[in-house]
PDB file of C-alpha atoms in Angstrom:
ATOM      1  CA  MET A   1       0.000   0.000   0.000  1.00  0.00           C
ATOM      2  CA  SER A   2       1.359   3.414  -0.970  1.00  0.00           C
ATOM      3  CA  ASN A   3       1.508   6.319   1.461  1.00  0.00           C
ATOM      4  CA  GLY A   4      -1.113   8.116  -0.621  1.00  0.00           C
ATOM      5  CA  ASP A   5      -3.523   5.180  -0.494  1.00  0.00           C
ATOM      6  CA  ILE A   6      -3.015   4.788   3.237  1.00  0.00           C
ATOM      7  CA  PHE A   7      -3.611   8.476   3.900  1.00  0.00           C
ATOM      8  CA  VAL A   8      -6.744   8.699   1.750  1.00  0.00           C
ATOM      9  CA  GLY A   9      -8.133   5.445   3.113  1.00  0.00           C
ATOM     10  CA  GLU A  10      -7.659   6.482   6.727  1.00  0.00           C
ATOM     11  CA  VAL A  11      -9.109   9.955   6.149  1.00  0.00           C
ATOM     12  CA  ILE A  12     -12.251   8.569   4.504  1.00  0.00           C
ATOM     13  CA  GLY A  13     -12.682   5.619   6.845  1.00  0.00           C
ATOM     14  CA  THR A  14     -12.146   7.602  10.041  1.00  0.00           C
ATOM     15  CA  ALA A  15     -14.460  10.371   8.810  1.00  0.00           C
ATOM     16  CA  ILE A  16     -17.208   7.777   8.297  1.00  0.00           C
ATOM     17  CA  LEU A  17     -16.531   6.309  11.746  1.00  0.00           C
ATOM     18  CA  ILE A  18     -16.899   9.687  13.451  1.00  0.00           C
ATOM     19  CA  LEU A  19     -19.882  10.714  11.341  1.00  0.00           C
ATOM     20  CA  PHE A  20     -21.745   7.613  12.511  1.00  0.00           C
ATOM     21  CA  GLY A  21     -20.428   7.707  16.088  1.00  0.00           C
ATOM     22  CA  ALA A  22     -20.850  11.386  16.849  1.00  0.00           C
ATOM     23  CA  GLY A  23     -24.052  11.283  14.824  1.00  0.00           C
ATOM     24  CA  VAL A  24     -25.688   8.637  16.986  1.00  0.00           C
ATOM     25  CA  VAL A  25     -24.789  10.550  20.151  1.00  0.00           C
ATOM     26  CA  ALA A  26     -26.247  13.728  18.663  1.00  0.00           C
ATOM     27  CA  ALA A  27     -29.360  11.804  17.668  1.00  0.00           C
ATOM     28  CA  VAL A  28     -29.851  10.536  21.217  1.00  0.00           C
ATOM     29  CA  VAL A  29     -29.095  13.691  23.211  1.00  0.00           C
ATOM     30  CA  LEU A  30     -30.177  16.692  21.129  1.00  0.00           C
ATOM     31  CA  ASN A  31     -33.690  18.047  21.379  1.00  0.00           C
ATOM     32  CA  TYR A  32     -35.933  17.749  18.321  1.00  0.00           C
ATOM     33  CA  SER A  33     -34.143  14.600  17.161  1.00  0.00           C
ATOM     34  CA  LYS A  34     -36.327  11.606  16.305  1.00  0.00           C
ATOM     35  CA  ALA A  35     -33.965   9.381  18.324  1.00  0.00           C
ATOM     36  CA  LYS A  36     -34.056  11.577  21.441  1.00  0.00           C
ATOM     37  CA  ASP A  37     -33.462   9.568  24.649  1.00  0.00           C
ATOM     38  CA  ALA A  38     -32.983   6.289  22.753  1.00  0.00           C
ATOM     39  CA  GLY A  39     -30.275   5.326  25.240  1.00  0.00           C
ATOM     40  CA  TRP A  40     -26.818   3.852  25.694  1.00  0.00           C
ATOM     41  CA  VAL A  41     -27.463   0.630  23.790  1.00  0.00           C
ATOM     42  CA  VAL A  42     -28.343   2.627  20.674  1.00  0.00           C
ATOM     43  CA  ILE A  43     -25.148   4.667  21.083  1.00  0.00           C
ATOM     44  CA  ALA A  44     -23.014   1.521  21.435  1.00  0.00           C
ATOM     45  CA  PHE A  45     -24.485  -0.008  18.296  1.00  0.00           C
ATOM     46  CA  GLY A  46     -24.176   3.273  16.392  1.00  0.00           C
ATOM     47  CA  TRP A  47     -20.448   3.372  17.122  1.00  0.00           C
ATOM     48  CA  GLY A  48     -20.112  -0.288  16.166  1.00  0.00           C
ATOM     49  CA  PHE A  49     -21.827   0.320  12.839  1.00  0.00           C
ATOM     50  CA  GLY A  50     -19.538   3.311  12.333  1.00  0.00           C
ATOM     51  CA  VAL A  51     -16.511   1.062  12.741  1.00  0.00           C
ATOM     52  CA  MET A  52     -18.017  -1.409  10.278  1.00  0.00           C
ATOM     53  CA  ALA A  53     -18.808   1.199   7.621  1.00  0.00           C
ATOM     54  CA  GLY A  54     -15.514   3.061   8.011  1.00  0.00           C
ATOM     55  CA  ALA A  55     -13.266   0.014   8.125  1.00  0.00           C
ATOM     56  CA  TYR A  56     -14.904  -1.754   5.179  1.00  0.00           C
ATOM     57  CA  THR A  57     -14.587   1.448   3.161  1.00  0.00           C
ATOM     58  CA  ALA A  58     -10.945   2.034   4.070  1.00  0.00           C
ATOM     59  CA  ALA A  59      -9.781  -1.599   3.962  1.00  0.00           C
ATOM     60  CA  PRO A  60      -8.928  -1.780   0.235  1.00  0.00           C
ATOM     61  CA  LEU A  61      -6.746   1.334   0.524  1.00  0.00           C
ATOM     62  CA  SER A  62      -5.180   1.208   3.979  1.00  0.00           C
ATOM     63  CA  GLY A  63      -6.346  -1.897   5.801  1.00  0.00           C
ATOM     64  CA  GLY A  64      -8.786   0.208   7.804  1.00  0.00           C
ATOM     65  CA  HIS A  65      -6.964   0.883  11.078  1.00  0.00           C
ATOM     66  CA  LEU A  66      -8.956   4.083  11.870  1.00  0.00           C
ATOM     67  CA  ASN A  67      -7.266   4.268  15.271  1.00  0.00           C
ATOM     68  CA  PRO A  68      -3.704   5.221  16.313  1.00  0.00           C
ATOM     69  CA  ALA A  69      -3.866   2.630  19.109  1.00  0.00           C
ATOM     70  CA  VAL A  70      -4.492  -0.104  16.531  1.00  0.00           C
ATOM     71  CA  THR A  71      -1.707   1.261  14.335  1.00  0.00           C
ATOM     72  CA  ILE A  72       0.724   1.302  17.274  1.00  0.00           C
ATOM     73  CA  GLY A  73      -0.250  -2.231  18.320  1.00  0.00           C
ATOM     74  CA  ILE A  74       0.305  -3.551  14.804  1.00  0.00           C
ATOM     75  CA  ALA A  75       3.631  -1.702  14.522  1.00  0.00           C
ATOM     76  CA  ILE A  76       4.870  -3.249  17.771  1.00  0.00           C
ATOM     77  CA  ASP A  77       3.791  -6.671  16.539  1.00  0.00           C
ATOM     78  CA  THR A  78       5.369  -6.379  13.088  1.00  0.00           C
ATOM     79  CA  GLY A  79       8.268  -4.047  13.843  1.00  0.00           C
ATOM     80  CA  ASP A  80       7.283  -1.902  10.853  1.00  0.00           C
ATOM     81  CA  TRP A  81       7.052   1.754  11.891  1.00  0.00           C
ATOM     82  CA  ASP A  82       7.668   3.450   8.538  1.00  0.00           C
ATOM     83  CA  LYS A  83       4.034   4.192   7.722  1.00  0.00           C
ATOM     84  CA  VAL A  84       2.810   4.914  11.257  1.00  0.00           C
ATOM     85  CA  PRO A  85       2.950   8.732  10.835  1.00  0.00           C
ATOM     86  CA  VAL A  86       0.930   8.493   7.602  1.00  0.00           C
ATOM     87  CA  TYR A  87      -1.721   6.368   9.287  1.00  0.00           C
ATOM     88  CA  ILE A  88      -2.036   8.692  12.277  1.00  0.00           C
ATOM     89  CA  ALA A  89      -2.128  11.839  10.149  1.00  0.00           C
ATOM     90  CA  GLY A  90      -4.971  10.377   8.074  1.00  0.00           C
ATOM     91  CA  GLN A  91      -6.840   9.294  11.183  1.00  0.00           C
ATOM     92  CA  MET A  92      -6.607  12.718  12.824  1.00  0.00           C
ATOM     93  CA  ILE A  93      -7.750  14.584   9.726  1.00  0.00           C
ATOM     94  CA  GLY A  94     -10.519  12.079   9.098  1.00  0.00           C
ATOM     95  CA  ALA A  95     -11.762  12.336  12.679  1.00  0.00           C
ATOM     96  CA  ALA A  96     -11.926  16.129  12.438  1.00  0.00           C
ATOM     97  CA  LEU A  97     -13.728  15.917   9.095  1.00  0.00           C
ATOM     98  CA  GLY A  98     -16.270  13.448  10.466  1.00  0.00           C
ATOM     99  CA  ALA A  99     -16.995  15.756  13.386  1.00  0.00           C
ATOM    100  CA  VAL A 100     -17.647  18.669  11.027  1.00  0.00           C
ATOM    101  CA  LEU A 101     -19.995  16.497   8.946  1.00  0.00           C
ATOM    102  CA  CYS A 102     -21.915  15.494  12.073  1.00  0.00           C
ATOM    103  CA  TRP A 103     -22.320  19.153  13.012  1.00  0.00           C
ATOM    104  CA  LEU A 104     -23.672  19.920   9.551  1.00  0.00           C
ATOM    105  CA  VAL A 105     -26.182  17.040   9.708  1.00  0.00           C
ATOM    106  CA  TYR A 106     -27.544  18.268  13.059  1.00  0.00           C
ATOM    107  CA  LEU A 107     -27.096  21.988  12.425  1.00  0.00           C
ATOM    108  CA  ALA A 108     -30.743  22.846  13.130  1.00  0.00           C
ATOM    109  CA  GLN A 109     -30.778  20.732  16.294  1.00  0.00           C
ATOM    110  CA  PHE A 110     -27.618  22.405  17.596  1.00  0.00           C
ATOM    111  CA  GLN A 111     -29.276  25.778  17.041  1.00  0.00           C
ATOM    112  CA  ALA A 112     -32.485  24.656  18.742  1.00  0.00           C
ATOM    113  CA  ASN A 113     -30.474  23.299  21.687  1.00  0.00           C
ATOM    114  CA  ALA A 114     -28.879  26.713  22.176  1.00  0.00           C
ATOM    115  CA  GLU A 115     -32.304  28.343  22.252  1.00  0.00           C
ATOM    116  CA  GLU A 116     -33.561  26.172  25.132  1.00  0.00           C
ATOM    117  CA  ASP A 117     -33.771  27.713  28.612  1.00  0.00           C
ATOM    118  CA  LYS A 118     -31.016  25.354  29.731  1.00  0.00           C
ATOM    119  CA  ALA A 119     -28.728  24.661  26.772  1.00  0.00           C
ATOM    120  CA  LEU A 120     -27.237  21.168  26.821  1.00  0.00           C
ATOM    121  CA  PRO A 121     -23.401  21.124  26.733  1.00  0.00           C
ATOM    122  CA  THR A 122     -22.418  19.617  23.390  1.00  0.00           C
ATOM    123  CA  LEU A 123     -18.915  18.255  24.023  1.00  0.00           C
ATOM    124  CA  GLY A 124     -20.274  14.774  24.752  1.00  0.00           C
ATOM    125  CA  ILE A 125     -21.427  14.523  21.135  1.00  0.00           C
ATOM    126  CA  PHE A 126     -17.867  14.976  19.915  1.00  0.00           C
ATOM    127  CA  SER A 127     -15.594  13.615  22.645  1.00  0.00           C
ATOM    128  CA  THR A 128     -15.608  11.643  25.865  1.00  0.00           C
ATOM    129  CA  SER A 129     -15.778  12.623  29.511  1.00  0.00           C
ATOM    130  CA  PRO A 130     -15.770  10.569  32.719  1.00  0.00           C
ATOM    131  CA  THR A 131     -18.758  10.009  34.951  1.00  0.00           C
ATOM    132  CA  ILE A 132     -16.418  10.298  37.956  1.00  0.00           C
ATOM    133  CA  ARG A 133     -13.408  12.545  37.406  1.00  0.00           C
ATOM    134  CA  ASN A 134     -10.461  10.583  38.757  1.00  0.00           C
ATOM    135  CA  PRO A 135      -7.412  10.797  36.456  1.00  0.00           C
ATOM    136  CA  VAL A 136      -5.788   7.574  37.643  1.00  0.00           C
ATOM    137  CA  ALA A 137      -9.009   5.553  37.450  1.00  0.00           C
ATOM    138  CA  ASN A 138      -9.980   7.140  34.141  1.00  0.00           C
ATOM    139  CA  LEU A 139      -6.561   6.380  32.647  1.00  0.00           C
ATOM    140  CA  ILE A 140      -6.684   2.764  33.839  1.00  0.00           C
ATOM    141  CA  THR A 141     -10.147   2.357  32.315  1.00  0.00           C
ATOM    142  CA  GLU A 142      -8.991   3.617  28.928  1.00  0.00           C
ATOM    143  CA  ILE A 143      -5.866   1.436  28.988  1.00  0.00           C
ATOM    144  CA  ILE A 144      -7.789  -1.742  29.822  1.00  0.00           C
ATOM    145  CA  ALA A 145     -10.590  -1.035  27.344  1.00  0.00           C
ATOM    146  CA  THR A 146      -8.049  -0.394  24.569  1.00  0.00           C
ATOM    147  CA  VAL A 147      -6.188  -3.617  25.305  1.00  0.00           C
ATOM    148  CA  ALA A 148      -9.576  -5.335  25.068  1.00  0.00           C
ATOM    149  CA  LEU A 149      -9.917  -3.844  21.587  1.00  0.00           C
ATOM    150  CA  VAL A 150      -6.428  -4.169  20.116  1.00  0.00           C
ATOM    151  CA  LEU A 151      -5.407  -7.576  21.474  1.00  0.00           C
ATOM    152  CA  PRO A 152      -8.397  -9.375  19.904  1.00  0.00           C
ATOM    153  CA  ILE A 153      -7.816  -7.484  16.626  1.00  0.00           C
ATOM    154  CA  LEU A 154      -4.254  -8.796  16.531  1.00  0.00           C
ATOM    155  CA  ALA A 155      -5.433 -12.297  17.436  1.00  0.00           C
ATOM    156  CA  PHE A 156      -8.103 -12.261  14.728  1.00  0.00           C
ATOM    157  CA  GLY A 157      -5.252 -11.989  12.229  1.00  0.00           C
ATOM    158  CA  LEU A 158      -4.127 -15.483  13.210  1.00  0.00           C
ATOM    159  CA  THR A 159      -7.367 -16.941  11.839  1.00  0.00           C
ATOM    160  CA  LYS A 160      -6.672 -16.914   8.127  1.00  0.00           C
ATOM    161  CA  GLY A 161     -10.264 -17.430   7.045  1.00  0.00           C
ATOM    162  CA  LEU A 162     -11.481 -14.273   8.795  1.00  0.00           C
ATOM    163  CA  GLY A 163      -9.342 -12.038   6.624  1.00  0.00           C
ATOM    164  CA  GLU A 164     -10.033 -13.936   3.421  1.00  0.00           C
ATOM    165  CA  SER A 165     -13.799 -13.932   3.942  1.00  0.00           C
ATOM    166  CA  GLY A 166     -13.939 -10.272   4.960  1.00  0.00           C
ATOM    167  CA  THR A 167     -15.719 -11.082   8.210  1.00  0.00           C
ATOM    168  CA  ALA A 168     -12.897  -9.870  10.477  1.00  0.00           C
ATOM    169  CA  ILE A 169     -14.132  -6.275  10.226  1.00  0.00           C
ATOM    170  CA  LEU A 170     -17.671  -7.337  11.058  1.00  0.00           C
ATOM    171  CA  ILE A 171     -16.418  -9.133  14.166  1.00  0.00           C
ATOM    172  CA  VAL A 172     -14.355  -6.091  15.200  1.00  0.00           C
ATOM    173  CA  SER A 173     -17.493  -3.979  14.857  1.00  0.00           C
ATOM    174  CA  PHE A 174     -19.339  -6.196  17.307  1.00  0.00           C
ATOM    175  CA  LEU A 175     -16.265  -6.134  19.560  1.00  0.00           C
ATOM    176  CA  VAL A 176     -16.586  -2.329  19.714  1.00  0.00           C
ATOM    177  CA  VAL A 177     -20.274  -2.676  20.601  1.00  0.00           C
ATOM    178  CA  GLY A 178     -19.339  -5.107  23.366  1.00  0.00           C
ATOM    179  CA  ILE A 179     -16.674  -2.792  24.763  1.00  0.00           C
ATOM    180  CA  GLY A 180     -19.177   0.041  24.796  1.00  0.00           C
ATOM    181  CA  LEU A 181     -21.780  -2.020  26.629  1.00  0.00           C
ATOM    182  CA  SER A 182     -19.365  -3.622  29.119  1.00  0.00           C
ATOM    183  CA  LEU A 183     -16.541  -1.119  29.643  1.00  0.00           C
ATOM    184  CA  GLY A 184     -17.909   2.196  28.393  1.00  0.00           C
ATOM    185  CA  GLY A 185     -19.685   3.327  31.545  1.00  0.00           C
ATOM    186  CA  PRO A 186     -16.806   5.014  33.416  1.00  0.00           C
ATOM    187  CA  THR A 187     -15.280   7.168  30.645  1.00  0.00           C
ATOM    188  CA  GLY A 188     -17.377   6.762  27.501  1.00  0.00           C
ATOM    189  CA  TYR A 189     -14.742   4.427  25.961  1.00  0.00           C
ATOM    190  CA  ALA A 190     -12.649   6.652  23.731  1.00  0.00           C
ATOM    191  CA  ILE A 191     -10.251   3.713  23.014  1.00  0.00           C
ATOM    192  CA  ASN A 192      -8.991   5.806  20.090  1.00  0.00           C
ATOM    193  CA  PRO A 193      -6.878   8.991  20.412  1.00  0.00           C
ATOM    194  CA  ALA A 194      -7.935  10.361  17.004  1.00  0.00           C
ATOM    195  CA  ARG A 195     -11.594   9.675  17.714  1.00  0.00           C
ATOM    196  CA  ASP A 196     -11.425  11.897  20.797  1.00  0.00           C
ATOM    197  CA  LEU A 197      -8.831  14.561  20.028  1.00  0.00           C
ATOM    198  CA  GLY A 198      -9.850  15.405  16.454  1.00  0.00           C
ATOM    199  CA  PRO A 199     -13.506  16.042  17.298  1.00  0.00           C
ATOM    200  CA  ARG A 200     -12.529  17.879  20.506  1.00  0.00           C
ATOM    201  CA  ILE A 201     -10.485  20.327  18.445  1.00  0.00           C
ATOM    202  CA  VAL A 202     -13.406  20.730  16.049  1.00  0.00           C
ATOM    203  CA  HIS A 203     -15.774  21.333  18.978  1.00  0.00           C
ATOM    204  CA  ALA A 204     -13.495  24.103  20.209  1.00  0.00           C
ATOM    205  CA  LEU A 205     -13.430  25.746  16.782  1.00  0.00           C
ATOM    206  CA  LEU A 206     -17.005  25.348  15.560  1.00  0.00           C
ATOM    207  CA  PRO A 207     -19.464  28.234  16.009  1.00  0.00           C
ATOM    208  CA  ILE A 208     -21.858  26.183  18.128  1.00  0.00           C
ATOM    209  CA  PRO A 209     -23.864  28.632  20.271  1.00  0.00           C
ATOM    210  CA  ASN A 210     -23.757  28.027  24.026  1.00  0.00           C
ATOM    211  CA  LYS A 211     -21.637  24.927  23.421  1.00  0.00           C
ATOM    212  CA  GLY A 212     -19.914  24.857  26.804  1.00  0.00           C
ATOM    213  CA  THR A 213     -16.306  23.936  27.512  1.00  0.00           C
ATOM    214  CA  SER A 214     -14.089  21.633  25.449  1.00  0.00           C
ATOM    215  CA  ASP A 215     -12.582  20.310  28.734  1.00  0.00           C
ATOM    216  CA  TRP A 216      -8.907  20.427  27.790  1.00  0.00           C
ATOM    217  CA  SER A 217      -7.837  19.438  31.291  1.00  0.00           C
ATOM    218  CA  TYR A 218      -9.218  15.943  30.634  1.00  0.00           C
ATOM    219  CA  ALA A 219      -8.207  15.690  26.963  1.00  0.00           C
ATOM    220  CA  TRP A 220      -4.865  13.958  27.582  1.00  0.00           C
ATOM    221  CA  ILE A 221      -6.463  10.866  29.134  1.00  0.00           C
ATOM    222  CA  PRO A 222      -8.333   9.606  26.031  1.00  0.00           C
ATOM    223  CA  VAL A 223      -5.111  10.133  24.080  1.00  0.00           C
ATOM    224  CA  VAL A 224      -2.481   8.708  26.426  1.00  0.00           C
ATOM    225  CA  GLY A 225      -4.642   5.849  27.773  1.00  0.00           C
ATOM    226  CA  PRO A 226      -5.421   4.296  24.380  1.00  0.00           C
ATOM    227  CA  LEU A 227      -1.822   4.741  23.182  1.00  0.00           C
ATOM    228  CA  ILE A 228      -0.569   2.862  26.252  1.00  0.00           C
ATOM    229  CA  GLY A 229      -3.290   0.243  25.783  1.00  0.00           C
ATOM    230  CA  GLY A 230      -2.421  -0.263  22.128  1.00  0.00           C
ATOM    231  CA  ALA A 231       1.279  -0.641  22.957  1.00  0.00           C
ATOM    232  CA  LEU A 232       0.536  -3.095  25.777  1.00  0.00           C
ATOM    233  CA  ALA A 233      -1.676  -5.130  23.485  1.00  0.00           C
ATOM    234  CA  GLY A 234       1.145  -5.378  20.932  1.00  0.00           C
ATOM    235  CA  LEU A 235       3.613  -6.458  23.628  1.00  0.00           C
ATOM    236  CA  ILE A 236       1.196  -9.014  25.097  1.00  0.00           C
ATOM    237  CA  PHE A 237       0.471 -10.418  21.654  1.00  0.00           C
ATOM    238  CA  ASN A 238       4.189 -10.802  20.871  1.00  0.00           C
ATOM    239  CA  ALA A 239       4.833 -12.494  24.208  1.00  0.00           C
ATOM    240  CA  ALA A 240       1.836 -14.838  24.173  1.00  0.00           C
ATOM    241  CA  PHE A 241       1.367 -15.727  20.516  1.00  0.00           C
TER     242      PHE A 241
END
């Protein structure tokens, strides 16, 4: 795969991931949305479908990493670091683009939210935040949840038929749903630095009225935690398999 193919694939795939993922959160939380108050299960499945759509789209060009933690885990496993910066650059730009597209889809709802007596803070549509703010606990949660994502992804590669049949991506999509349902409660399961940081930057820049804070004091946790988790997953995979 050329650097150009990798970059384009990761931009498009990650943009689709964030469009679906941020979109389902917007659908559930914003007033005047038909999916208002649909709940956490709907959000978990929306993110899983976003992974499926984005990864299947990107796979022919880049393999469909869509996540710096996955890229780091694979690099540690293979020892090939040459294309890591290209992957991560594509993922960051794609994540920001997906966040902008989500904002455009729900533009009227964002405006209506701002006109309510008590405007709902909008950061949760774009990025994660903890239910209990405890940096050590939050970091541990993100590390463990990311290992639970990346280690199975690496192990799926050992089953030759999954890759040949194209079902590996489908299984990863359900894995993301499972992580959301089982491990997402404490921090909102970023498990992907680009997924959190790109949209957080976009949230800070977009002209969303009464949008609230972008919470930069917390922003390092959903970046550092998944990067550590991805690296640990690569090391565990090398040691165990």
